[in-house]
Short mmCIF file of C-alpha atoms and ligand atoms in Angstrom, two decimals:
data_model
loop_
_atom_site.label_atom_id
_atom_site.label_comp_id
_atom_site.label_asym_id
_atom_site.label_seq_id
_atom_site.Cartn_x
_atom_site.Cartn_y
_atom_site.Cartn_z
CA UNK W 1 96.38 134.60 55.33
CA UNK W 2 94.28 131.85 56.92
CA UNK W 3 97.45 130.17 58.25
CA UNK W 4 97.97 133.08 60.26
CA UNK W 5 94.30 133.48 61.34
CA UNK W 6 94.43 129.52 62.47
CA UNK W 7 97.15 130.40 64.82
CA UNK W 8 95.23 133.26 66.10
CA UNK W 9 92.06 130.78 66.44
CA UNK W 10 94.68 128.73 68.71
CA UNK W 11 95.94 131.06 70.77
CA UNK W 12 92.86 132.22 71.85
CA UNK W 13 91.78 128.49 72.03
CA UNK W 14 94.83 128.47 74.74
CA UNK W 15 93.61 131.56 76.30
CA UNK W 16 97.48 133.41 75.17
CA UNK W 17 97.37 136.94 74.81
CA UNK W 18 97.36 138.42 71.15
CA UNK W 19 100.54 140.66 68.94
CA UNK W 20 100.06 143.78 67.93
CA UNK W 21 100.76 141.49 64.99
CA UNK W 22 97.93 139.97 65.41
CA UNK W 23 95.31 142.63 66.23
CA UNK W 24 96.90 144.48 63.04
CA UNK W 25 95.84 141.05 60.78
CA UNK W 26 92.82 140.77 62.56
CA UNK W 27 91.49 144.56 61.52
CA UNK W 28 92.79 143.68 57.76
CA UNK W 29 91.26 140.23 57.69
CA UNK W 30 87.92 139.79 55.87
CA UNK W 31 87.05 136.46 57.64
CA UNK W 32 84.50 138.60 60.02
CA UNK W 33 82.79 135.60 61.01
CA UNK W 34 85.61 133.44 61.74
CA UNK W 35 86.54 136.84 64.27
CA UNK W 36 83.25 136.91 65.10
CA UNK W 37 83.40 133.21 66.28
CA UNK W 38 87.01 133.32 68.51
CA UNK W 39 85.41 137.23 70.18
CA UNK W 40 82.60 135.36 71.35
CA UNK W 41 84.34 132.41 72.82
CA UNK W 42 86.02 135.09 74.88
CA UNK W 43 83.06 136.71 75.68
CA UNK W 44 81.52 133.24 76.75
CA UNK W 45 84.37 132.63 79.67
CA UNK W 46 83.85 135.97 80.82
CA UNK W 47 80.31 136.37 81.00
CA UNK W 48 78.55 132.79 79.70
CA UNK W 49 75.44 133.64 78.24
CA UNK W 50 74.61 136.41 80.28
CA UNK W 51 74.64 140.44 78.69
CA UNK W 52 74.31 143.67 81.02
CA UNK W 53 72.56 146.88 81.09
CA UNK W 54 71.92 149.21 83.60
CA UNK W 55 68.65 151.98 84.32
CA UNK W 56 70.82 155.14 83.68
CA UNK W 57 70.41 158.89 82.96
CA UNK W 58 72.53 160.97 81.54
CA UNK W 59 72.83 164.76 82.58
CA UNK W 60 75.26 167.04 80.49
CA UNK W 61 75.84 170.27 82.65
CA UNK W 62 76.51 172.75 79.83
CA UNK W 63 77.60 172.73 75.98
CA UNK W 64 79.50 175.61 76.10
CA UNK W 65 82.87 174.49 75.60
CA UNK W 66 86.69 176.07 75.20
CA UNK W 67 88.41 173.38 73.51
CA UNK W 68 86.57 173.05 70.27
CA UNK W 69 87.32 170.24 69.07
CA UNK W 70 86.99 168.98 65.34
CA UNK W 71 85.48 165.96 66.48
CA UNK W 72 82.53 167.32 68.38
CA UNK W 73 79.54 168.90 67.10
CA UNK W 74 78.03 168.99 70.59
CA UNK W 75 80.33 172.11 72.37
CA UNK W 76 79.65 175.46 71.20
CA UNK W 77 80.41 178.98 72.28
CA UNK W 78 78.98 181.33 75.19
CA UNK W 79 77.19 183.12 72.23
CA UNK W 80 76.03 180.58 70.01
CA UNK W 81 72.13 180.06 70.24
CA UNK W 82 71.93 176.60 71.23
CA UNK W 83 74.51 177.27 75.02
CA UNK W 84 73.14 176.26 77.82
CA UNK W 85 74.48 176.30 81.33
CA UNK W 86 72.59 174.38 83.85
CA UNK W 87 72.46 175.88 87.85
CA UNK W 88 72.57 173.41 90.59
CA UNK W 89 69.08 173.02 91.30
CA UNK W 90 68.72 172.57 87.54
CA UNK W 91 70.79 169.91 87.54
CA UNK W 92 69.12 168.40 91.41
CA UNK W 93 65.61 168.53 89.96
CA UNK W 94 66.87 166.52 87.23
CA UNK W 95 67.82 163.52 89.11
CA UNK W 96 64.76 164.03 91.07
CA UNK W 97 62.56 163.83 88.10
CA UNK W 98 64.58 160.59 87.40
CA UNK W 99 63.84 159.08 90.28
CA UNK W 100 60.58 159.58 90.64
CA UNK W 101 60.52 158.46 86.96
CA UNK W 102 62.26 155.46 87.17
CA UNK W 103 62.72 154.34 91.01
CA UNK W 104 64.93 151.21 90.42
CA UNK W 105 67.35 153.53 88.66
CA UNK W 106 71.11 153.08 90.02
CA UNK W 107 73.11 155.44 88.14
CA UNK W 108 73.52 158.96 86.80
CA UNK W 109 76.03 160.02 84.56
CA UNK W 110 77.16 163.52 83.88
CA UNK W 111 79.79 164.35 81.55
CA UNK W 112 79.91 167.87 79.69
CA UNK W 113 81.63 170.44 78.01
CA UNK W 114 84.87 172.33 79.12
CA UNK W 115 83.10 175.19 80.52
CA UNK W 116 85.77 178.84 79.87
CA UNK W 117 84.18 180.52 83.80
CA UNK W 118 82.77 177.79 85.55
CA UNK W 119 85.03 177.44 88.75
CA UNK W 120 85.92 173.73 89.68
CA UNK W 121 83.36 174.31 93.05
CA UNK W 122 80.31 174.15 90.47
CA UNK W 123 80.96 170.64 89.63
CA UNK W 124 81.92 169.30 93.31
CA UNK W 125 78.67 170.93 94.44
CA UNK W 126 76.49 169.55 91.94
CA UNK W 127 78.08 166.23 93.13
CA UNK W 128 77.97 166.72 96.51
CA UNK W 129 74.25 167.81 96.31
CA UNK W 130 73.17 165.16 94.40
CA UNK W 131 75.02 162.59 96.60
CA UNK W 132 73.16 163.86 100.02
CA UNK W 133 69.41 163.76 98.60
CA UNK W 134 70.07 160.25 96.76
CA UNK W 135 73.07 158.74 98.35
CA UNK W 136 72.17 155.13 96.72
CA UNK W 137 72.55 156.67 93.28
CA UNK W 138 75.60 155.96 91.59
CA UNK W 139 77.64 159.19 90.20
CA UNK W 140 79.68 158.15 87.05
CA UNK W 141 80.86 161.69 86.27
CA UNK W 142 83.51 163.52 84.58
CA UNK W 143 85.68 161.94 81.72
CA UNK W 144 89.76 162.50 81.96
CA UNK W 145 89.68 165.25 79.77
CA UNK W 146 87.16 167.28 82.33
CA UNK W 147 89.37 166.45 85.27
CA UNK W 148 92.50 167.79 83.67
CA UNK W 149 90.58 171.04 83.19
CA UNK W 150 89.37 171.14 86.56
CA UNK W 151 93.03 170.76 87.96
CA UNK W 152 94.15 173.38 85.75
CA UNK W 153 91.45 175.88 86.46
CA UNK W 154 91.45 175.12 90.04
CA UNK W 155 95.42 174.87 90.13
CA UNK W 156 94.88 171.90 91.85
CA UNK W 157 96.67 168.65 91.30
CA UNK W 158 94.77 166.03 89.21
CA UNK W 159 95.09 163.60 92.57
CA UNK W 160 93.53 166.62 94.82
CA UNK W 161 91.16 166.86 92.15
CA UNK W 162 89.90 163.84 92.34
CA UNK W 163 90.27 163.20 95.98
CA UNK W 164 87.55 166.17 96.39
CA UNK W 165 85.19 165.15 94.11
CA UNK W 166 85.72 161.37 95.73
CA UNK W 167 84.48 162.88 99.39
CA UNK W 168 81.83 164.71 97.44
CA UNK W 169 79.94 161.27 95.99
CA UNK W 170 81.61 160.76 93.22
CA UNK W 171 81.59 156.79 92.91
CA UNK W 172 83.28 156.13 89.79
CA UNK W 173 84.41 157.99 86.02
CA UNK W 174 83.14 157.37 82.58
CA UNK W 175 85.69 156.57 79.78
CA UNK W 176 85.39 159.09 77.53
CA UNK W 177 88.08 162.20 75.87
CA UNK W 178 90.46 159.14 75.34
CA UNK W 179 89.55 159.36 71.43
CA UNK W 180 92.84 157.38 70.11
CA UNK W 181 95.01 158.04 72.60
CA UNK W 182 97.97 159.05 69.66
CA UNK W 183 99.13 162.89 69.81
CA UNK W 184 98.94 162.61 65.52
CA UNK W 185 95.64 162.21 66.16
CA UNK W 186 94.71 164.62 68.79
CA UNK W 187 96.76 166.95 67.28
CA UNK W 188 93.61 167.01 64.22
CA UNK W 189 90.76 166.12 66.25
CA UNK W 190 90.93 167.43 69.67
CA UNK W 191 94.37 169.75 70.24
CA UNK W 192 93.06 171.78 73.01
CA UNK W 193 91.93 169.02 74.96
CA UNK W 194 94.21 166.95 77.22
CA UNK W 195 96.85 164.89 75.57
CA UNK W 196 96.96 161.21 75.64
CA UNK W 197 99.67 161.83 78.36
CA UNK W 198 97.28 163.45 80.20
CA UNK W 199 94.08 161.23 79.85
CA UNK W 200 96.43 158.29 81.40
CA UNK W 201 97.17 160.16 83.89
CA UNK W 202 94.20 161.24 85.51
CA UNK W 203 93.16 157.60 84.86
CA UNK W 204 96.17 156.30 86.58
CA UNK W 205 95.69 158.42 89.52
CA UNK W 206 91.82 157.65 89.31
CA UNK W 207 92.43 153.66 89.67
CA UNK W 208 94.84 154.24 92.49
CA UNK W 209 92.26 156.40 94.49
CA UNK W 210 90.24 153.39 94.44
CA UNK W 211 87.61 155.63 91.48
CA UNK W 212 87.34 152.68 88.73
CA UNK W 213 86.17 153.55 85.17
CA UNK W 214 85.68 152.97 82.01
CA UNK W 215 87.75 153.44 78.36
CA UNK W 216 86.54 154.09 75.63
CA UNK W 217 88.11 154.50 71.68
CA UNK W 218 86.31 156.64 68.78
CA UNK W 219 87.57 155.03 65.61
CA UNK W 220 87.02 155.94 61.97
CA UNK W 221 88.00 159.44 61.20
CA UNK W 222 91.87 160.04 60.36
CA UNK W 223 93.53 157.01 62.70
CA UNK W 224 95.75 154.70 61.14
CA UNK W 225 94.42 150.77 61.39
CA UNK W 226 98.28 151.02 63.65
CA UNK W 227 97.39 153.64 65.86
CA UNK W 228 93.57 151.69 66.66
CA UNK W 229 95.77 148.75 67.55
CA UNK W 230 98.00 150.97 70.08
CA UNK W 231 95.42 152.62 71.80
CA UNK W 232 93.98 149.22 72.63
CA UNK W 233 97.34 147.87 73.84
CA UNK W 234 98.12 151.18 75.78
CA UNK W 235 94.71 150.78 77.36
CA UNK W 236 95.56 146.88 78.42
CA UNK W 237 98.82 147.65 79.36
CA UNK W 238 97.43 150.52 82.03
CA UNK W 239 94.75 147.38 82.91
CA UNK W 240 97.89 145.26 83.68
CA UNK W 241 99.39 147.92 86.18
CA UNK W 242 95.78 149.44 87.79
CA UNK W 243 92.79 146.75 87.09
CA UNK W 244 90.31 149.47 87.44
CA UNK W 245 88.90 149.38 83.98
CA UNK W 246 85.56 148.25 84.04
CA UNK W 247 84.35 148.16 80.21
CA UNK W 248 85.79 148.88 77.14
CA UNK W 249 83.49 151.20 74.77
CA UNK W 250 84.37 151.74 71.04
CA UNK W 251 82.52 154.32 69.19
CA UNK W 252 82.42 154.65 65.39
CA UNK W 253 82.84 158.58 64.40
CA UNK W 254 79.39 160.38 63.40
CA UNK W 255 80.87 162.85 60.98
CA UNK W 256 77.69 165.26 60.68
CA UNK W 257 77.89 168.63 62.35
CA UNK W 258 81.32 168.46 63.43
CA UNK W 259 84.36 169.73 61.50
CA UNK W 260 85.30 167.03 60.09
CA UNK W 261 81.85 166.08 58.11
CA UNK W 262 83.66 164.84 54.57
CA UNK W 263 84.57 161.82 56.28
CA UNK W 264 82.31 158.92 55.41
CA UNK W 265 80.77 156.61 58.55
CA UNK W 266 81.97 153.47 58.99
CA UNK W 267 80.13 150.61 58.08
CA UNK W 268 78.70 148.24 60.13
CA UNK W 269 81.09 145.23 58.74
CA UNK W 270 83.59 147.65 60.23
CA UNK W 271 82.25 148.41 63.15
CA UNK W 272 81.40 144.89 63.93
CA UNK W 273 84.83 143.98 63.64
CA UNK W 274 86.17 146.30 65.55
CA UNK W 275 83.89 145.29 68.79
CA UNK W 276 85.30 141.73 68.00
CA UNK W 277 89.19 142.53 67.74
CA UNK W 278 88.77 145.09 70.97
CA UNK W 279 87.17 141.83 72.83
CA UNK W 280 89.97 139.57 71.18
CA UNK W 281 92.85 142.42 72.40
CA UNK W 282 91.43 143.51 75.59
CA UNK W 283 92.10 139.65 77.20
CA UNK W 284 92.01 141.89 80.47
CA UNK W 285 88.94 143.75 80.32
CA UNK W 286 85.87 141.95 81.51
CA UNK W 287 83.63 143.66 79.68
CA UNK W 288 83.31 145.38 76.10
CA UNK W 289 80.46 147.22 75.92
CA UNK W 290 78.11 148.44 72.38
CA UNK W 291 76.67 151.76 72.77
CA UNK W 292 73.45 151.46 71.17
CA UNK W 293 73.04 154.84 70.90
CA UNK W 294 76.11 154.85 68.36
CA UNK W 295 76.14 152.02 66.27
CA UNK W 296 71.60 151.29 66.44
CA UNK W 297 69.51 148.93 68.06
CA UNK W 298 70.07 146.23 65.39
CA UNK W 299 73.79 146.20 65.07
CA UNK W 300 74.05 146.15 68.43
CA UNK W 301 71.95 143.18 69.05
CA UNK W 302 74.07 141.53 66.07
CA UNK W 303 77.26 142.67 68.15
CA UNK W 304 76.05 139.80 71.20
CA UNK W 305 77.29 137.69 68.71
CA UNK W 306 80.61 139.36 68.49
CA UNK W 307 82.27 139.15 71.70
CA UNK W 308 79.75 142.09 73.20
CA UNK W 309 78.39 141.67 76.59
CA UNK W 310 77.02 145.12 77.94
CA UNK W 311 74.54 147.53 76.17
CA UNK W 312 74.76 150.25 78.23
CA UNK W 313 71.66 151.78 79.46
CA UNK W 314 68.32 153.20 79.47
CA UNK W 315 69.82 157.15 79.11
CA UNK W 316 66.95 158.84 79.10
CA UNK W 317 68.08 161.86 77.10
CA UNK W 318 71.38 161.73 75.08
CA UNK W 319 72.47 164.99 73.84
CA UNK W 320 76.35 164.57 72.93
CA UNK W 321 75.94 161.95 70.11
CA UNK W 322 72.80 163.50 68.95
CA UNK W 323 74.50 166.50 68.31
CA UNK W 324 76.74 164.72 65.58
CA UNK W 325 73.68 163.28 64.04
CA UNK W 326 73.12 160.28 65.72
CA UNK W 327 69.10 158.54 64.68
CA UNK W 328 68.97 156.65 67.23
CA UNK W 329 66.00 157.08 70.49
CA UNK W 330 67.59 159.73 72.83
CA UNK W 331 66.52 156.89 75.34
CA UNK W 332 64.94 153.65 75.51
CA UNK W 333 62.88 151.30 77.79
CA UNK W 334 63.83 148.49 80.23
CA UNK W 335 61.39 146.57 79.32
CA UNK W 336 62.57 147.18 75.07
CA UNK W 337 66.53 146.41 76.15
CA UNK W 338 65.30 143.10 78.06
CA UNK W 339 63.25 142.28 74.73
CA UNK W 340 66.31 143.21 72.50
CA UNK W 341 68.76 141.17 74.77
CA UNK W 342 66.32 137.68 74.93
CA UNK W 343 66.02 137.89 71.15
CA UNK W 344 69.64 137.02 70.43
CA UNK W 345 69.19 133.69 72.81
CA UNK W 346 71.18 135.55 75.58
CA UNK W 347 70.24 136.32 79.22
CA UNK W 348 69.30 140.01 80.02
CA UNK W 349 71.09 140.81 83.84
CA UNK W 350 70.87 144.45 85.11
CA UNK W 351 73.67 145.64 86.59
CA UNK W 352 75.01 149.13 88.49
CA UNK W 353 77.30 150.35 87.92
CA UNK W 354 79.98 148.66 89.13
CA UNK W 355 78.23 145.53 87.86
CA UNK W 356 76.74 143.87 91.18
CA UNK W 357 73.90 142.04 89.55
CA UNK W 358 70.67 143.82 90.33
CA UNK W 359 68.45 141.34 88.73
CA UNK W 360 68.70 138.39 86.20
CA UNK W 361 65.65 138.36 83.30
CA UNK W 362 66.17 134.64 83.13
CA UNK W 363 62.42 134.26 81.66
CA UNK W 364 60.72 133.48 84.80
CA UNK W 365 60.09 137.80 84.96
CA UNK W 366 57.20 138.61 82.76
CA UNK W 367 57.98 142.29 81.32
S1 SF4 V 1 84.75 166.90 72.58
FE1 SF4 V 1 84.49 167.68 74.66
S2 SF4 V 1 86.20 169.08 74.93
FE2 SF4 V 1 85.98 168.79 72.72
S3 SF4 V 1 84.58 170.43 72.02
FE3 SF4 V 1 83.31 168.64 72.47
S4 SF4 V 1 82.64 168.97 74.54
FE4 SF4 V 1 84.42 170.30 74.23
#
């Protein structure tokens, strides 16, 4: 056991690329310090000391949703008391209220549900609207799974797809729908939604339109400790070929509310260990990224010390995760994510989106 853990520790002493082998020992191996340890020495020559975050908001267009997936406890039916469809100008005087909450904000990101009417013009306007009042403000919009519903209610190719909502401001796509990107899996969890097929796809096309994005992996339902591994190495493999990953986001499952709510939560020894293997794997993402939201404030200040250099954002108001019973603020200050960041001994830098450093909290910046 710790014979083959030492040659892990030297391979990623040498900076070689990890097994599936490997990744599969690592997720079985109780030595979550010693993983702990080799995921921050990685994180170290990517990023030194430094740990990102960004002034965000999120805006979900609508919870009504066709798909239905186990997973979810956010989409609902056109009937169901809690359905909401936003207009336009709904969705405009958001982002205006954001601004003129929060003028050093760079980024707004809108995923929702998979809408049954909606016509793929809805979402392109929204974008394009948004882009001409603020065209400074970053639009990360849309994850794989809403794209290959646009093309297939617009029967429109996934490239033409994207290619509009490009010229309408788009500026990059968030990385979720990928779930475990396994057809076992989305076969229980999600079979309406795209396949894995699919998701890489649209991501494929994506990176070669010049749209970067992220990935991200919800673990800790009914996937195999095999099939976690595969969906990371599918993930790097598309990195090898593309580049335009950005971050890497793993998400523990929050059973409540959805249909799937006998399955316990992970734990945060688990969860912990599965930022650190993802940052061991992933030797071609630059950054892996802890969703506060998910996994709390306190584990994910104890995941800086885990190979974890980005905590996301400010949100504002998260309704997705909240819907599956997530405790966590719905948003949270700069000025608390700078504090939570210098506590670990690391260096708060705000990014945008594409992470162009916006400003460094180095301590010379009172809060
Ligand atoms: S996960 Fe997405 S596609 Fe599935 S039901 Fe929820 S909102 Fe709809």
């Amino acid at each position: 056991m710790n014979e083959q853990l030492c040659l892990i520790e030297q391979k990623i002493g040498n900076g070689e690329r990890l097994t599936r082998e490997d990744g599969l020992f690592l997720l079985k191996c109780d030595e979550l310090l010693r993983i702990g340890t080799l995921a921050r020495l990685v994180k170290q020559r990517k990023s030194g000391n430094k740990v990102y975050f960004n002034v965000n908001r999120h805006i979900n267009l609508t919870n009504i949703c066709l798909s239905r997936c186990k997973l979810c406890a956010f989409g609902c039916d056109a009937d169901a008391s809690e359905a909401y469809v936003m207009e336009p100008e709904k969705a405009l005087s958001i982002a205006r209220q954001a601004v003129a909450d929060a003028p050093e904000m760079t980024e707004l990101h809108i995923v929702s549900a998979l809408h049954p009417d909606k016509p793929f013009d809805y979402y392109a306007d929204i974008i394009r609207r948004i882009h001409r009042e603020f065209p400074k403000l970053h639009i990360k919009a849309f994850t794989a799974v809403e794209i290959a519903h646009f093309a297939k209610i617009a029967k429109l190719s996934i490239r033409e797809v994207l290619t509009i909502l490009k010229e309408a401001g788009l500026g990059s796509m968030p990385g979720g729908g990928a779930e475990i990107l396994n057809d076992r899996v989305r076969q229980i969890l999600c079979p309406n939604k795209a396949s894995a097929a699919e998701w890489l796809e649209v991501v494929r096309t994506a990176h070669q339109l010049g749209i970067r994005s992220n990935a991200t992996m919800l673990y800790g339902h009914v996937e195999t400790h095999e099939e976690r591994i595969d969906h990371l190495l599918t993930l790097r493999k598309l990195q090898d070929k593309t580049g335009g990953f950005q971050a890497f986001i793993p998400f523990p499952f929050h059973p409540e509310n959805t249909g799937l709510s006998d399955i316990k939560r992970t734990t945060a020894w688990e969860d912990l260990k599965m930022l650190a293997v993802s940052r061991l794997m992933l030797d071609n993402f630059d950054h892996v990224k802890a969703f506060w939201i998910m996994l709390t404030v306190p584990i994910a200040q104890v995941s800086l010390g885990f190979g974890i250099d980005d905590l996301d954002g400010t949100v504002v108001e998260e309704k997705i995760l909240h819907a599956a019973g997530a405790k966590t603020a719905k948003g949270i200050s700069k000025q608390d994510i700078i504090a939570f960041i210098r506590e670990t001994g690391n260096i708060p830098v705000e990014r945008d989106t594409l992470y162009r450093e916006v400003q460094i909290y180095d301590g010379s910046h009172a809060l």
